[in-house]
Tab-separated table of C-alpha atoms and ligand atoms in Angstrom:
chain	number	residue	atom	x	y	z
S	17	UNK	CA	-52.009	28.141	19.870
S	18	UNK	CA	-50.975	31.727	20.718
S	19	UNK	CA	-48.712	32.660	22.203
S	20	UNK	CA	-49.645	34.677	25.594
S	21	UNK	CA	-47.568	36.934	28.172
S	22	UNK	CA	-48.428	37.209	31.803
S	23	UNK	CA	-46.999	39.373	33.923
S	24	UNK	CA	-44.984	37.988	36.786
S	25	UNK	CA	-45.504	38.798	40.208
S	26	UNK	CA	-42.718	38.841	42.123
S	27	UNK	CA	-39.090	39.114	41.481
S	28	UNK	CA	-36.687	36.835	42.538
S	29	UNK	CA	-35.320	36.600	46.258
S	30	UNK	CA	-32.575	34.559	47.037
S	31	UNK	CA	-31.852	32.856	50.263
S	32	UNK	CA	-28.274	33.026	51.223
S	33	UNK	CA	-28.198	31.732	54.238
S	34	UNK	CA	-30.302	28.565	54.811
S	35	UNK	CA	-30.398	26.624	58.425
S	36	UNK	CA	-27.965	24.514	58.550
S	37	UNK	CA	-29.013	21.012	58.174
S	38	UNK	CA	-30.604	20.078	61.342
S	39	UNK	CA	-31.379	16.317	62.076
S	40	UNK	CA	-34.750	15.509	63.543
S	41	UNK	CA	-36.238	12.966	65.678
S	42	UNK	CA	-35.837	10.213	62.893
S	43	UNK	CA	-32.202	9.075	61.810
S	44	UNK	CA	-31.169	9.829	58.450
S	45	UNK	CA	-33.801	12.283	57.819
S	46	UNK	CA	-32.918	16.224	57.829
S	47	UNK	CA	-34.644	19.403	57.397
S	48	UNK	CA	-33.573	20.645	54.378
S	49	UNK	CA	-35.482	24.480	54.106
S	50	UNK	CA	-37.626	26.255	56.187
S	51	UNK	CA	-41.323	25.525	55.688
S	52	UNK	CA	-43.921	27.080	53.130
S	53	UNK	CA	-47.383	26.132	52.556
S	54	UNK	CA	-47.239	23.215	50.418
S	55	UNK	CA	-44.058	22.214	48.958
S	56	UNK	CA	-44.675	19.645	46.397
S	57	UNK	CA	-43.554	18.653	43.108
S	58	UNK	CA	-39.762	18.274	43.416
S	59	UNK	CA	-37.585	17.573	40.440
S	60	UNK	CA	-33.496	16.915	40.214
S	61	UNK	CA	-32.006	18.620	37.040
S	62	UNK	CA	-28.788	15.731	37.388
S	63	UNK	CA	-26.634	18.437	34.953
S	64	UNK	CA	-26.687	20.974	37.253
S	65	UNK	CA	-27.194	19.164	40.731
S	66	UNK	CA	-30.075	21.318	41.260
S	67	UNK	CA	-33.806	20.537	42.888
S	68	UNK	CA	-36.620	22.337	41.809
S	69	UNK	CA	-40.148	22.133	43.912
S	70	UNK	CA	-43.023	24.385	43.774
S	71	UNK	CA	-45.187	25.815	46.727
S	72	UNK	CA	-48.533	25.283	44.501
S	73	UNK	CA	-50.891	28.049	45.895
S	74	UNK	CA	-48.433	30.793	46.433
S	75	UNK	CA	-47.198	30.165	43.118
S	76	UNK	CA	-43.720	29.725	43.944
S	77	UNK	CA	-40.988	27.657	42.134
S	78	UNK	CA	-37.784	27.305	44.112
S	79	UNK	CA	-34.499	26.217	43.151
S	80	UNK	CA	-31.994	24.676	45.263
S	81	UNK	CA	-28.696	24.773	43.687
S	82	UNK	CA	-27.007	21.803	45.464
S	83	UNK	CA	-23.532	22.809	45.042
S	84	UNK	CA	-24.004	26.177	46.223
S	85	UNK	CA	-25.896	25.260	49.070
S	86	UNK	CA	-28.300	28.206	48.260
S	87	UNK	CA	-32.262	28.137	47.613
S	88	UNK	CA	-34.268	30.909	45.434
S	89	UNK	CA	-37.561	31.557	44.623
S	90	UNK	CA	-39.113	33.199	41.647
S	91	UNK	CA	-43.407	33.653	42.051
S	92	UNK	CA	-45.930	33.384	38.844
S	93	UNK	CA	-48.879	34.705	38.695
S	94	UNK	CA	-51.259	31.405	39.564
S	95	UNK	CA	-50.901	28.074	41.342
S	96	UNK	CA	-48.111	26.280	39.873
S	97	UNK	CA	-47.461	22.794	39.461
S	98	UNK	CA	-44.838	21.150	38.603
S	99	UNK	CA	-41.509	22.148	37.509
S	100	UNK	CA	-39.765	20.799	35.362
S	101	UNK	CA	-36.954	21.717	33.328
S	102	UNK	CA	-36.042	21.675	29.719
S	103	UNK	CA	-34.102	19.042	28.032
S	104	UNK	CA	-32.665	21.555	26.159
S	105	UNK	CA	-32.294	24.546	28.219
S	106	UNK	CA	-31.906	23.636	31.966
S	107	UNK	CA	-32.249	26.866	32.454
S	108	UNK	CA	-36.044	27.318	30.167
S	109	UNK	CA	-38.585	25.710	32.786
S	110	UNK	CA	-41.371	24.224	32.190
S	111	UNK	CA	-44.707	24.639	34.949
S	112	UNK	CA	-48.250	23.785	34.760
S	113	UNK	CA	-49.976	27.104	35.989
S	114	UNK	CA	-54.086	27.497	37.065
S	115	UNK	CA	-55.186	25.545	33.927
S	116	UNK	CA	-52.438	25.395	31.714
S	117	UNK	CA	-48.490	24.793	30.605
S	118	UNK	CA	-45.901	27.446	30.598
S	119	UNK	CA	-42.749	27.865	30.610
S	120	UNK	CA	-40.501	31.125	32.335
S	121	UNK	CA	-36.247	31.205	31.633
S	122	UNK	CA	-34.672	31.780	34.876
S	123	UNK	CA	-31.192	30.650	35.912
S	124	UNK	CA	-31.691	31.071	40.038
S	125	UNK	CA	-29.371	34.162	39.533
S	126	UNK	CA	-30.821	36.958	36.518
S	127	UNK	CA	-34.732	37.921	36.695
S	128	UNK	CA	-36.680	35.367	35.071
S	129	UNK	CA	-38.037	35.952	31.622
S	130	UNK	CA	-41.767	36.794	31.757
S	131	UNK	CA	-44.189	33.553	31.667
S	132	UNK	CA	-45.535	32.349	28.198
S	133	UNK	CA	-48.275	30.409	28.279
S	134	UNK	CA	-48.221	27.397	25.425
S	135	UNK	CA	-50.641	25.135	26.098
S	136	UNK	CA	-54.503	25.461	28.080
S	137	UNK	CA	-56.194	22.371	29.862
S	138	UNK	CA	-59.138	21.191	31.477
S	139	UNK	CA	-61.234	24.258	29.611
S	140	UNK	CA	-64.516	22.261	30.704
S	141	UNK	CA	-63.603	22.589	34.323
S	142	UNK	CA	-63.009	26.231	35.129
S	143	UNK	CA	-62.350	25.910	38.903
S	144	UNK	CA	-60.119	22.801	39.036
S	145	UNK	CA	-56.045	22.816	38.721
S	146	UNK	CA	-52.473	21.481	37.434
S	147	UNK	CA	-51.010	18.911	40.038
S	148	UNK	CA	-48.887	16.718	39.729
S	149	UNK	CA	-46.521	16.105	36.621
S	150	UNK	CA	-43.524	14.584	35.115
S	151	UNK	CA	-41.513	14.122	31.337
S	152	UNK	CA	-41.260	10.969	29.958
S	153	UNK	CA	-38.053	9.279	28.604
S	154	UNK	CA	-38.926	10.857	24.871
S	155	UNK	CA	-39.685	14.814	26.222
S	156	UNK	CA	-43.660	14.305	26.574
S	157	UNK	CA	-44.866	16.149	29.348
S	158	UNK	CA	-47.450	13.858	32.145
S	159	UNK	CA	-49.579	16.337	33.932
S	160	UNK	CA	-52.627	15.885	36.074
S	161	UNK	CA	-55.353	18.544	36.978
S	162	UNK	CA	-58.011	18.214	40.198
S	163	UNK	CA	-61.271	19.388	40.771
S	164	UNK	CA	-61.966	22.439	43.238
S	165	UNK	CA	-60.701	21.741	46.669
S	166	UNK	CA	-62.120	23.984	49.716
S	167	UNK	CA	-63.428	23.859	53.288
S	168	UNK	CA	-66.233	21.667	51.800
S	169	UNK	CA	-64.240	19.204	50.357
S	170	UNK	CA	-63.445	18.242	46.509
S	171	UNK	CA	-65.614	18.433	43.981
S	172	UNK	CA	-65.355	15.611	42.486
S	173	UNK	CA	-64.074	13.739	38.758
S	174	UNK	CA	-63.002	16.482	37.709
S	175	UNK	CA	-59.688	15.789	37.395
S	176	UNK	CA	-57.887	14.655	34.039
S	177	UNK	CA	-54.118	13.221	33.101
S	178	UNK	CA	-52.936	14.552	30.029
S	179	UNK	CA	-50.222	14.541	27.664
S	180	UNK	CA	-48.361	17.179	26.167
S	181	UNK	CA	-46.137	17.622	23.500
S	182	UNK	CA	-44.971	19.792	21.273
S	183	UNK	CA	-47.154	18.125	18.159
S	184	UNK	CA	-50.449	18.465	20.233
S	185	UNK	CA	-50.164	22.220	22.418
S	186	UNK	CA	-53.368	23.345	20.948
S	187	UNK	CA	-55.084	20.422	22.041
S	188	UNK	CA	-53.503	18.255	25.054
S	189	UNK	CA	-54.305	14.222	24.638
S	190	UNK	CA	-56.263	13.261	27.188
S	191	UNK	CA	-54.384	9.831	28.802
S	192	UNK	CA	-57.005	9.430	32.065
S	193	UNK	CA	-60.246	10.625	32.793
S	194	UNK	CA	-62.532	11.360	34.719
S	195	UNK	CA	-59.669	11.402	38.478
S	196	UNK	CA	-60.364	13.324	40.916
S	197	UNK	CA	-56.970	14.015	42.582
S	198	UNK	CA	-54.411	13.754	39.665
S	199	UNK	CA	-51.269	12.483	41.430
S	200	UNK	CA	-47.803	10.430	41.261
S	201	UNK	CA	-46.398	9.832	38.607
S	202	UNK	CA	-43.285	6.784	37.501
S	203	UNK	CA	-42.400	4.886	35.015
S	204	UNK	CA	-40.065	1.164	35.546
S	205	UNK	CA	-36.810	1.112	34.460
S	206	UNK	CA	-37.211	-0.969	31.628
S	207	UNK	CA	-39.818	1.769	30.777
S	208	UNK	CA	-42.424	-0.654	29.708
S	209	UNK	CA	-44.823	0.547	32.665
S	210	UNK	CA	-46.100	3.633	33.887
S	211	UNK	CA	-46.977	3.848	37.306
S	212	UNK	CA	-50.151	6.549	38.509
S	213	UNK	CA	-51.939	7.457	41.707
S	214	UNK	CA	-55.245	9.264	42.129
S	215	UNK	CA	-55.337	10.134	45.524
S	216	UNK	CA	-58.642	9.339	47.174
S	217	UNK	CA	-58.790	5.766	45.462
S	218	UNK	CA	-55.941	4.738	47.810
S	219	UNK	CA	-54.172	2.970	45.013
S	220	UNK	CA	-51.204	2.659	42.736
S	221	UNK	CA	-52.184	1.365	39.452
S	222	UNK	CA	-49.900	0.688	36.655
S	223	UNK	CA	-50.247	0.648	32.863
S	224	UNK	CA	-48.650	-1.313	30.439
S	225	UNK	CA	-46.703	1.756	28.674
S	226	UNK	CA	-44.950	1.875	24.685
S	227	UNK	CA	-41.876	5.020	24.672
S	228	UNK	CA	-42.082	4.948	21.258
S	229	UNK	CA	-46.279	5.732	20.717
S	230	UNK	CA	-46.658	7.129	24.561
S	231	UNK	CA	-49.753	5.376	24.554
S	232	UNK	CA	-50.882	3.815	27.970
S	233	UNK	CA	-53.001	0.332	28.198
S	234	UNK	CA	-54.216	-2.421	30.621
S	235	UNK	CA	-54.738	-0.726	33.848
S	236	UNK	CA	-53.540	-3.318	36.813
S	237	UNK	CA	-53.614	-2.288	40.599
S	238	UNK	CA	-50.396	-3.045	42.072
S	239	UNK	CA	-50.846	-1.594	45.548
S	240	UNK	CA	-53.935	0.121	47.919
S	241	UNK	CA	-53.557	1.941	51.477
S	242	UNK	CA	-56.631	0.074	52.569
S	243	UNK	CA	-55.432	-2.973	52.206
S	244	UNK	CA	-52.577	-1.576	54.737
S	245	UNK	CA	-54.733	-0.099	57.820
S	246	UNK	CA	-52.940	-1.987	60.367
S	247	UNK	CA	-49.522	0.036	59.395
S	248	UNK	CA	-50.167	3.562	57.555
S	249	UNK	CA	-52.864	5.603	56.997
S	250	UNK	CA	-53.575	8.761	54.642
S	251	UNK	CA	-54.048	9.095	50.807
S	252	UNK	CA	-51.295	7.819	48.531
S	253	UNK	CA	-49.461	11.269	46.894
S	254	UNK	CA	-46.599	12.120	44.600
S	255	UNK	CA	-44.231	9.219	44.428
S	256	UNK	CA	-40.909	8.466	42.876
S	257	UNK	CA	-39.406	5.063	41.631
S	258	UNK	CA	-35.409	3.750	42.738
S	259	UNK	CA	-33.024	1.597	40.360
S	260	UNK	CA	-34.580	-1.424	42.258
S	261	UNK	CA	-38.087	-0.653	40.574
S	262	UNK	CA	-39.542	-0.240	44.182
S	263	UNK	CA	-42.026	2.681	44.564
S	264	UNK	CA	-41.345	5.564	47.311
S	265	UNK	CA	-45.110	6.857	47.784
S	266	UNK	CA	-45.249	9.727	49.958
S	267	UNK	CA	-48.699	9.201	52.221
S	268	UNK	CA	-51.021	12.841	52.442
S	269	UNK	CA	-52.212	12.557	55.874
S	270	UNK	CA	-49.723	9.435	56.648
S	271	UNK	CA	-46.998	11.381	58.016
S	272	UNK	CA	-44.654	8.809	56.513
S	273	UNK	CA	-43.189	7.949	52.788
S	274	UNK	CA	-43.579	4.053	51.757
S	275	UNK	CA	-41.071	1.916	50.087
S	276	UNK	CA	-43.504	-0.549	47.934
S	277	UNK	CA	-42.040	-3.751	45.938
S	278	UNK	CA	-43.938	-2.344	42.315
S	279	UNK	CA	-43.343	-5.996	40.999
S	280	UNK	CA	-45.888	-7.911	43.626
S	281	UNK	CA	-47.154	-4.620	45.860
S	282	UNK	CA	-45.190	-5.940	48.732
S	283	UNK	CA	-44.897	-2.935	52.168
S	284	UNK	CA	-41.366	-2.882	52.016
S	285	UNK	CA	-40.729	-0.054	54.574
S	286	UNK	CA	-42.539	2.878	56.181
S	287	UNK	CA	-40.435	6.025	56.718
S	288	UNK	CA	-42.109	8.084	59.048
S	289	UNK	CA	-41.338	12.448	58.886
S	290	UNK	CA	-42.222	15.004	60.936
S	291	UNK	CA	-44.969	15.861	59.317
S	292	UNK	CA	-48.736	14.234	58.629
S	293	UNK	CA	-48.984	15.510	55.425
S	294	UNK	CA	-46.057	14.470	52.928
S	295	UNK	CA	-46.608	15.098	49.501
S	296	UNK	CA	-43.926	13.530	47.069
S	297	UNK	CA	-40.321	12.849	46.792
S	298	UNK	CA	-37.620	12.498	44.161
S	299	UNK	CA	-33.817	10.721	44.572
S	300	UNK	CA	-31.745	13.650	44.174
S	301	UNK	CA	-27.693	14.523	44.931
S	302	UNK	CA	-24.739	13.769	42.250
S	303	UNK	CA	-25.287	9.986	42.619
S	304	UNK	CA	-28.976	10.019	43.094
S	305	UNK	CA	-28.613	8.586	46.512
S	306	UNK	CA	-30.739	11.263	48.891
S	307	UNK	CA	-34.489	10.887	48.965
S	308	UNK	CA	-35.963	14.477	48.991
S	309	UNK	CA	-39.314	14.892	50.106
S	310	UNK	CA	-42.002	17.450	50.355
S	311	UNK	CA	-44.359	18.283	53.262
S	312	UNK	CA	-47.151	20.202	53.725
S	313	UNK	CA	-48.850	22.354	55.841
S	314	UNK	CA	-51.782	23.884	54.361
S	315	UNK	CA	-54.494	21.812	56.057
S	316	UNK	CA	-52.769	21.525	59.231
S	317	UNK	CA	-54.722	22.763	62.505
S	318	UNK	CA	-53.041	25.814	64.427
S	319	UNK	CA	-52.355	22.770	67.454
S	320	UNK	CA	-51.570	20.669	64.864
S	321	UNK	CA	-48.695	23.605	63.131
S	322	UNK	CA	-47.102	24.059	66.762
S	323	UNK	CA	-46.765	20.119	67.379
S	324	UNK	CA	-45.087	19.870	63.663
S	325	UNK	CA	-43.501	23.302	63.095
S	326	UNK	CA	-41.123	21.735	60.331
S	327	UNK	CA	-44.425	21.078	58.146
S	328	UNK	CA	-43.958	22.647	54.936
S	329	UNK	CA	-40.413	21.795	54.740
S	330	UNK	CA	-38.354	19.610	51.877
S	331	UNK	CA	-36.296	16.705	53.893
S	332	UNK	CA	-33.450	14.973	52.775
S	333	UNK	CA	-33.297	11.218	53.673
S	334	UNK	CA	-29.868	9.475	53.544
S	335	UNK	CA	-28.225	6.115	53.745
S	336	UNK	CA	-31.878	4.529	52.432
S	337	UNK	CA	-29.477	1.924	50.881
S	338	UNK	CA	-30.652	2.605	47.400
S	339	UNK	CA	-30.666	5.263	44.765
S	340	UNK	CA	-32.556	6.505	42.176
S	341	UNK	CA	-32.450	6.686	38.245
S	342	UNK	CA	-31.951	10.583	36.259
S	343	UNK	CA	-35.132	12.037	35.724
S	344	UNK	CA	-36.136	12.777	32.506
S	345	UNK	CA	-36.783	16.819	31.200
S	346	UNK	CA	-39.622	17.702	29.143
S	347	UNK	CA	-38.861	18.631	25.153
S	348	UNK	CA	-41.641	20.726	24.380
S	349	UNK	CA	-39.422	23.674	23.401
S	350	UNK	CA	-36.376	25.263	22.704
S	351	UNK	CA	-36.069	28.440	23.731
S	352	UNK	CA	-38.389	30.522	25.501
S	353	UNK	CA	-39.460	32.514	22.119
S	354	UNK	CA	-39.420	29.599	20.273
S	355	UNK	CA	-42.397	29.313	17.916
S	356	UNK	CA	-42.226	26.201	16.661
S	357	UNK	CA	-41.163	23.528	19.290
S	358	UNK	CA	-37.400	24.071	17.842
S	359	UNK	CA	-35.767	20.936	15.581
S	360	UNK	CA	-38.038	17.945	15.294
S	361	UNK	CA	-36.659	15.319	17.760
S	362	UNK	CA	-35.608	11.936	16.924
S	363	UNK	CA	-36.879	8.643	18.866
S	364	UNK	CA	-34.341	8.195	22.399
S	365	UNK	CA	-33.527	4.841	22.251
N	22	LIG	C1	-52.713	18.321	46.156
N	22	LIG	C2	-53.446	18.782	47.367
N	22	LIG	C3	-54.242	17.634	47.934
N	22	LIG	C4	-53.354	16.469	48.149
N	22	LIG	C5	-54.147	15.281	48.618
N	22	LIG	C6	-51.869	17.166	46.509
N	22	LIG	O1	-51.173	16.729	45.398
N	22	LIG	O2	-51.948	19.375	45.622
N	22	LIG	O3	-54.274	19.870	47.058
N	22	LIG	O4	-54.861	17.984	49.133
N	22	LIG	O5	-52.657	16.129	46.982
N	22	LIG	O6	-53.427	14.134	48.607
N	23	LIG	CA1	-49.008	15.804	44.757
């Protein structure tokens, strides 16, 4: 498709001096930044030690350059969801913005590059959004749209999963539809099954997944919040996956993040945060050992911000006894004026 500018915003503004890490009530779980309105989306770049996570209707994509102990912001012109960065570039990042994929260059330090829009989505849906999203192990970018959401509610199935890559940016596949809050994302490590969450079905379902086609098949639910009243409540959100193959589901409305056993669905652990709405978390740090999680606090009441002022933060959770696996970048492009998805890539094995 063509290739579009938009203008950006806001320029960067970096934050030089962040709160020190403060504990809270719960051992083992710290306050990592100051709150916004809905952090969500976090990603680890393992090259750079560096966690990226998105405030989705301010249109902000931070950066927290672990080694530095510094956070920045940069703000695009829509709501912005997620961010991910480039297998080949760590500095060329790749978003999903209003109703489509972009990608902006920005290295937490220079201005960012202006935003170029490469791919559009969900064109039959004018009033829905990006949400959630993740690369696979081969590049291909996972991301999720959801209908409308206001004081009324959400309108409903209007949600889609799609995936993008570099062969297909004129017209996205379309993996799952009709969902109504596009969610988590995870695959296992022997990356033979994709795990997926739309929120208001209360479930994790996984797919039997093939790397080398991408294609997704057999749909199997392997774990449901209402089967789980007596212990948690809220809507099952972003979630990440640990070298165990247990599932860390962060619970909208649950105040808590979930350990589940993704082999048999098992409740392995409830990890309760000061704040009721948690939306996703990624294993993060140079050996992939802190849990980093996002709140929100976008719905809260005004009673409800004063009782949980951290809402809105990103925690860090340590000494879980586990660790993650690297993340994997999206390879959709090259550069950020590359027109033609840069060298053909060969299979990862
Ligand atoms: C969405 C929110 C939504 C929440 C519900 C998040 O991923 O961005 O808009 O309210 O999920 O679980
Ligand atoms: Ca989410």
């Amino acid at each position: 498709m063509a290739t579009t500018v938009i203008a950006l915003l806001a320029l960067i503004v970096p934050i030089w001096s962040l709160p020190p890490l403060a504990p809270t009530q719960y051992p083992g779980v710290y306050q990592l930044t100051e709150p916004v309105d809905h952090a969500e989306c976090p990603s680890w770049d393992y090259r750079n030690n560096i966690l990226y996570y998105v405030n989705i209707h301010e249109g902000q994509v931070y950066r927290y350059d672990y080694d530095q102990g510094n956070l920045a912001y940069i703000t695009l012109d829509g709501e912005v969801a997620p961010v991910i960065p480039s297998s080949r570039d760590p500095n060329l990042l790749i978003v999903g913005l209003d109703r489509s994929v972009a990608a902006v260059e920005w290295d937490g330090v220079s201005d960012p590059s202006e935003t170029r829009i490469l791919a559009a989505l969900a064109p039959d849906f004018p009033t829905s959004r990006v949400n959630d999203g993740k690369a696979d192990k081969q590049g291909r970018l996972w991301i999720g749209t959801m209908g409308y959401e206001g004081p009324d509610g959400l309108t409903p199935d209007e949600g889609i999963l799609y995936q993008v890559t570099c062969d297909h940016l004129d017209s996205p596949l379309v993996e799952i539809a009709p969902v109504n809050i596009s969610n988590g994302l995870a695959w296992n490590a022997a990356n033979d099954k994709f795990f997926y969450i739309d929120t208001p079905s209360g479930q994790v379902v996984e797919y039997s997944y093939n790397d080398e086609t991408g294609e997704i098949s057999d749909r199997r639910v392997v774990f449901d919040v209402n089967d789980h009243t007596e212990h948690i409540v809220g809507g099952p959100d972003g979630m990440t996956i640990d070298e165990d193959d247990n599932l860390w589901i962060a619970l909208y409305g649950g105040g808590a993040i979930i350990k589940v056993d993704s082999s048999n669905g098992d409740l392995l652990e409830i990890v309760p945060l000061p704040a009721l709405d948690v939306t996703s978390a990624i294993w993060g740090g140079p050996d992939l050992d802190i849990l980093y999680v996002t709140t929100s606090r976008v719905s809260l009441t005004d009673e409800q911000k004063l009782e949980q002022p951290a809402a809105g933060a990103v925690f860090a959770i340590f000494g879980l006894g586990t660790k993650g696996r690297p993340t994997f970048e999206v390879d959709i492009l090259g550069s950020i004026d590359d027109e033609t998805c840069g060298a053909k890539k060969v299979l990862r094995g």
